mmCIF file of C-alpha atoms in Angstrom:
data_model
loop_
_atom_site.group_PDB
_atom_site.id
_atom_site.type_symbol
_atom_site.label_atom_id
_atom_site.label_comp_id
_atom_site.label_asym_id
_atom_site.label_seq_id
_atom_site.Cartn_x
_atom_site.Cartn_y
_atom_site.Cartn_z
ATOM 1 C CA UNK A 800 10.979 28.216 -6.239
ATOM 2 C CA UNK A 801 9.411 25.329 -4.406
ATOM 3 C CA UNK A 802 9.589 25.422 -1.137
ATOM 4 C CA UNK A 803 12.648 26.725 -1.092
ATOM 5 C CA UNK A 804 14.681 27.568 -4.033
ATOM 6 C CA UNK A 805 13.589 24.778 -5.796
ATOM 7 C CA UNK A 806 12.343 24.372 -9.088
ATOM 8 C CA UNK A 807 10.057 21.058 -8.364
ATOM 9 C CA UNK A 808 8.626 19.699 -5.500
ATOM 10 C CA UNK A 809 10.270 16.201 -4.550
ATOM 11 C CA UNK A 810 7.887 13.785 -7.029
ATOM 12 C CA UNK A 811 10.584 13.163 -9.221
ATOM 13 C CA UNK A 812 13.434 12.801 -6.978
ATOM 14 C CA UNK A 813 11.597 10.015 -4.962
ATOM 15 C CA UNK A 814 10.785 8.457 -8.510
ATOM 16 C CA UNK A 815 14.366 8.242 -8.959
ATOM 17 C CA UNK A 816 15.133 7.025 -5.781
ATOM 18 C CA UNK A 817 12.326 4.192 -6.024
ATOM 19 C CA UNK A 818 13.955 2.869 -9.129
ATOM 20 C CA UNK A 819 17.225 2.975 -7.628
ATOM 21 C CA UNK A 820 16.178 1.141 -4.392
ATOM 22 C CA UNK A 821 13.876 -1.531 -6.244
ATOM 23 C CA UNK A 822 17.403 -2.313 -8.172
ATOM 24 C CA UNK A 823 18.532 -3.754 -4.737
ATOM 25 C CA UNK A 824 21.981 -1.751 -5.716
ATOM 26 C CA UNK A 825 21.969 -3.189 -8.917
ATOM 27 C CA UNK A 826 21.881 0.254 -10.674
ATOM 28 C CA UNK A 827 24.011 3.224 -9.594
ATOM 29 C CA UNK A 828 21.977 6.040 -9.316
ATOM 30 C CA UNK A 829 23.049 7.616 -12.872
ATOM 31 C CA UNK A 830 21.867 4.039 -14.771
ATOM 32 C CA UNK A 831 18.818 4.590 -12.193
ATOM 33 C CA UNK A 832 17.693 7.739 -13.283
ATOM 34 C CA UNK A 833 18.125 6.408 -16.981
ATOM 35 C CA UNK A 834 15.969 3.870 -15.895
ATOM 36 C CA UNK A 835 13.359 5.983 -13.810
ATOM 37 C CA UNK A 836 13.342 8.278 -17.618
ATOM 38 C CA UNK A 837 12.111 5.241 -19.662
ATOM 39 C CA UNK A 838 9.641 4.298 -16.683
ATOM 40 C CA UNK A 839 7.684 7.546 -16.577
ATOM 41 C CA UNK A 840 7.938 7.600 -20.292
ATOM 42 C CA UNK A 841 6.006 4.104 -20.231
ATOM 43 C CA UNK A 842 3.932 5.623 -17.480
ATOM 44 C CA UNK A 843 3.176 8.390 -19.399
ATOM 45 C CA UNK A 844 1.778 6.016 -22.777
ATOM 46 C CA UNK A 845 -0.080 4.092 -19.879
ATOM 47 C CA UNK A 846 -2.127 6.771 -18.543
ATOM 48 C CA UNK A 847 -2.892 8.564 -21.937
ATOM 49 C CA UNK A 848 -4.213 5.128 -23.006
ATOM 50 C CA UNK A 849 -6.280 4.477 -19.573
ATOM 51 C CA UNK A 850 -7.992 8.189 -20.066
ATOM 52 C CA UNK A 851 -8.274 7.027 -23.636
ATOM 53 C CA UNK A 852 -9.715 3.800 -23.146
ATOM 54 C CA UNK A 853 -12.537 5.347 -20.702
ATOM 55 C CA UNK A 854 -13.629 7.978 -22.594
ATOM 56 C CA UNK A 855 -14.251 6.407 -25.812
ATOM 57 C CA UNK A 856 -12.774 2.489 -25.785
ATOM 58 C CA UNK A 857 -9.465 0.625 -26.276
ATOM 59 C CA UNK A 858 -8.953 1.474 -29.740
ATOM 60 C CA UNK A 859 -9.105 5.242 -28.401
ATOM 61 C CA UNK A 860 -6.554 4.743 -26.042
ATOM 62 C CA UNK A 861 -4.451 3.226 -27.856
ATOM 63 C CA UNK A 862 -4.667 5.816 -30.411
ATOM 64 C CA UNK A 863 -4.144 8.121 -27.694
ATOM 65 C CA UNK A 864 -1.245 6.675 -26.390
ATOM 66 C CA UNK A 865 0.778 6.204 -29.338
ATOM 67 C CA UNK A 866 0.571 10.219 -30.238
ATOM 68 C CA UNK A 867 1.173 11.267 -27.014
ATOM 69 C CA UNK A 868 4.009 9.155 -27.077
ATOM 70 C CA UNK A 869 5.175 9.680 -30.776
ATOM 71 C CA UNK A 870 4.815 13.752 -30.524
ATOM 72 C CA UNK A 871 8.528 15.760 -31.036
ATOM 73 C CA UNK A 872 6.933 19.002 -29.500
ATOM 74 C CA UNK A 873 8.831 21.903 -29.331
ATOM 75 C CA UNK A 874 9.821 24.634 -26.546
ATOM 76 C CA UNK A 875 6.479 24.983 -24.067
ATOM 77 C CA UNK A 876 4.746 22.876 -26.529
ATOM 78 C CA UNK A 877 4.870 19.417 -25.032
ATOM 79 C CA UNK A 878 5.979 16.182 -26.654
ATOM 80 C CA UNK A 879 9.898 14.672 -26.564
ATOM 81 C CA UNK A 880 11.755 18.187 -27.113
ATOM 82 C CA UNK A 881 10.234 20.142 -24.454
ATOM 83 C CA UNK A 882 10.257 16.896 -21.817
ATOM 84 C CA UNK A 883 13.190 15.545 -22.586
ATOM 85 C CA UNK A 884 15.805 18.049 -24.412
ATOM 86 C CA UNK A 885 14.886 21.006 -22.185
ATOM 87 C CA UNK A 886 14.611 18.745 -18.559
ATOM 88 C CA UNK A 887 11.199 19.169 -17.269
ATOM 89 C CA UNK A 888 9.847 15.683 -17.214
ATOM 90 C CA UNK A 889 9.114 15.885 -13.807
ATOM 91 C CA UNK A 890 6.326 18.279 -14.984
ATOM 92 C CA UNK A 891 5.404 15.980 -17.672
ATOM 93 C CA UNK A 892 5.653 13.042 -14.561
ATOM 94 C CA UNK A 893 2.917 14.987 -12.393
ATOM 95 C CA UNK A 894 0.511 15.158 -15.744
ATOM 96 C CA UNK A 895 0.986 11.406 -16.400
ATOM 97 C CA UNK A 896 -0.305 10.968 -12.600
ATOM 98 C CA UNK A 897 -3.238 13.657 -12.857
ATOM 99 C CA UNK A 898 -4.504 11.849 -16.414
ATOM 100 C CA UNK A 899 -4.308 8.795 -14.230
ATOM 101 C CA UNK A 900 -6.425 10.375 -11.903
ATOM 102 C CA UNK A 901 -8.708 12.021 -13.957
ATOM 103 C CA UNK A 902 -9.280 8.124 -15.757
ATOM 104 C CA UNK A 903 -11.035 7.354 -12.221
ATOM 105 C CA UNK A 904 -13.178 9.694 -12.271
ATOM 106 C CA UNK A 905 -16.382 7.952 -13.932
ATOM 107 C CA UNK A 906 -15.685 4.850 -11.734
ATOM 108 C CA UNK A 907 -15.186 7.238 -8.349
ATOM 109 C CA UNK A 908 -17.994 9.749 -8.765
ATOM 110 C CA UNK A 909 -21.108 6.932 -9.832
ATOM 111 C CA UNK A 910 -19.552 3.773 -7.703
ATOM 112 C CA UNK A 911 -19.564 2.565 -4.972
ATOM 113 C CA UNK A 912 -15.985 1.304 -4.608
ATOM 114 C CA UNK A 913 -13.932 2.286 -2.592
ATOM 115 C CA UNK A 914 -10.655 1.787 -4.944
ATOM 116 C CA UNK A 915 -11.212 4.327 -7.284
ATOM 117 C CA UNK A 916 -11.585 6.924 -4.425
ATOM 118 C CA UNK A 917 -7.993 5.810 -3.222
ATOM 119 C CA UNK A 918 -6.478 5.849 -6.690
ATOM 120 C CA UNK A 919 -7.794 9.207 -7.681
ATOM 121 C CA UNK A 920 -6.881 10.954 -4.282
ATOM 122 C CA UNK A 921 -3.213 8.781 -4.549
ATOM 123 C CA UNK A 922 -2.397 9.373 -8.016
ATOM 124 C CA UNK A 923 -3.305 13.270 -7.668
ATOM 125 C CA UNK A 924 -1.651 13.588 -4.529
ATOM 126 C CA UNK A 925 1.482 12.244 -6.451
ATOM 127 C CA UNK A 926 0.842 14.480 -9.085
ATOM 128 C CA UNK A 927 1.140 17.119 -6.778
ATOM 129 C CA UNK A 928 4.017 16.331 -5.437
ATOM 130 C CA UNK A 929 5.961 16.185 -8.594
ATOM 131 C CA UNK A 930 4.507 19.319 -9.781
ATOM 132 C CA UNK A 931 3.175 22.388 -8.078
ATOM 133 C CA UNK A 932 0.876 23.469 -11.123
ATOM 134 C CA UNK A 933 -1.218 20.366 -10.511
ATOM 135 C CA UNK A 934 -2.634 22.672 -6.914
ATOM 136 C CA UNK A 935 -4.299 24.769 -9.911
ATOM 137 C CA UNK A 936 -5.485 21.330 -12.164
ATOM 138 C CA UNK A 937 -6.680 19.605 -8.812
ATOM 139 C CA UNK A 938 -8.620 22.408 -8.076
ATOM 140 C CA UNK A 939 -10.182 23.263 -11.622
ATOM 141 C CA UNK A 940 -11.169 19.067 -12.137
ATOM 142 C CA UNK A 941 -12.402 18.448 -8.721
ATOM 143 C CA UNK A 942 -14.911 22.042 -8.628
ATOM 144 C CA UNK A 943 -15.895 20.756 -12.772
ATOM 145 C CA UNK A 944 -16.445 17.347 -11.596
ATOM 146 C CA UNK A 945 -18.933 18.542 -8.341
ATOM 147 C CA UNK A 946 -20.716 21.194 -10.505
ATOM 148 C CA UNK A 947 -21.064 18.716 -13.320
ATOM 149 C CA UNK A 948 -22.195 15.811 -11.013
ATOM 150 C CA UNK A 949 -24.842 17.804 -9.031
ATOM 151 C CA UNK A 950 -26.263 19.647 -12.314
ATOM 152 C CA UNK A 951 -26.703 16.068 -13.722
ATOM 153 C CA UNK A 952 -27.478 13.565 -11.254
ATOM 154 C CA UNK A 953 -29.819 12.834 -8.798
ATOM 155 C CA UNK A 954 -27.543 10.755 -5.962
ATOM 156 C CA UNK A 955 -25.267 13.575 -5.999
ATOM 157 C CA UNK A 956 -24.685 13.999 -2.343
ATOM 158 C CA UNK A 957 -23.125 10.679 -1.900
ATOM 159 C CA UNK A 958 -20.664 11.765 -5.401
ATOM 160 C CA UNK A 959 -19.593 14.707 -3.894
ATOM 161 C CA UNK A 960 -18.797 13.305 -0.365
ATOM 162 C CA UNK A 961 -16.542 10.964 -2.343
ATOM 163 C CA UNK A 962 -15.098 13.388 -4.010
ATOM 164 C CA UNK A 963 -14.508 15.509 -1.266
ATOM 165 C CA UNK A 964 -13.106 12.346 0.276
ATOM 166 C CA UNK A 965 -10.559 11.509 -2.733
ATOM 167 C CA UNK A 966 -9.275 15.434 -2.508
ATOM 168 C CA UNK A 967 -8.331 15.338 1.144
ATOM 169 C CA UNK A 968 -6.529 12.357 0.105
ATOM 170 C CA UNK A 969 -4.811 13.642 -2.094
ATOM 171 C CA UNK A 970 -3.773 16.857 -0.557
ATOM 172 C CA UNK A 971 -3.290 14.937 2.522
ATOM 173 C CA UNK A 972 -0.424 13.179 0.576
ATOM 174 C CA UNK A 973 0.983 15.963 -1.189
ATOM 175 C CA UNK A 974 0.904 17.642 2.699
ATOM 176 C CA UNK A 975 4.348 15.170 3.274
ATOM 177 C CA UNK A 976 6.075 18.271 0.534
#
């Protein structure tokens, strides 16, 4: 396991413990990890409908949102059964993050803000830390996005010296695992 003899890094234990600690003892931690469950289930609708809502418009993400939200799954097939029923949302937590990351790309890779940079290289550093599998998705989306941006644009030196930017970030962050 992860680092050592664990089955996830510690993404969704500091979820848990952020919850808990914004309840200003409010919550025990039992009611806050009820609470942190509904949370990244809300998160989870909110960054399927961001991606959404870049790629093709709001009524795309919205779309998107409600089936991502509204799917049963099964066993290693996504949706409520596998997240919730079989325990692994903090895997499903770390993909909510990386689709929140990938939604910046666009603004990140043809702007010239400096926000987008911080929220991809943030929300994918998060990612990581919740999930080790998102070292392999970090790596795949960040060599597709710098092949697909120098093949296709003409300013993209500057692009990929963001990019590269917005991955040290985030690998900087996921570093404190």
């Amino acid at each position: 396991g992860q680092p050592a003899n664990y089955l996830y890094p510690m993404g969704a234990d500091l979820w848990v413990i952020g919850v808990w600690a914004a309840s200003f003892g409010l919550l025990d931690l039992s009611q806050a990890y009820g609470v942190s469950l509904w949370l990244f289930y809300a998160l989870l609708g909110y960054a399927t409908y961001r991606l959404g809502r870049v790629v093709g418009g709001r009524a795309v993400g919205v779309l998107a949102a409600v089936w991502m939200l509204a799917d049963g799954g099964a066993f290693r097939a996504g949706g409520w059964v596998f997240t919730m029923e079989w325990g692994v949302w903090p895997q499903t937590l770390s993909v909510a993050f990386a689709t929140l990351a990938v939604a910046e790309l666009p603004a990140l890779m043809e702007g010239e803000d400096w926000r987008p940079l911080a929220r991809f290289g943030g929300c994918l550093g998060v990612a990581i830390l919740c999930h080790p599998l998102q070292l392999v998705f970090a790596l795949v989306v960040v060599t597709a996005a710098a092949l697909l941006q120098a093949l296709t644009n003409r300013g993209w030196l500057q692009s990929l010296f963001r990019l590269g930017l917005a991955a040290g970030l985030a690998f900087a962050l996921a570093g404190i695992w």
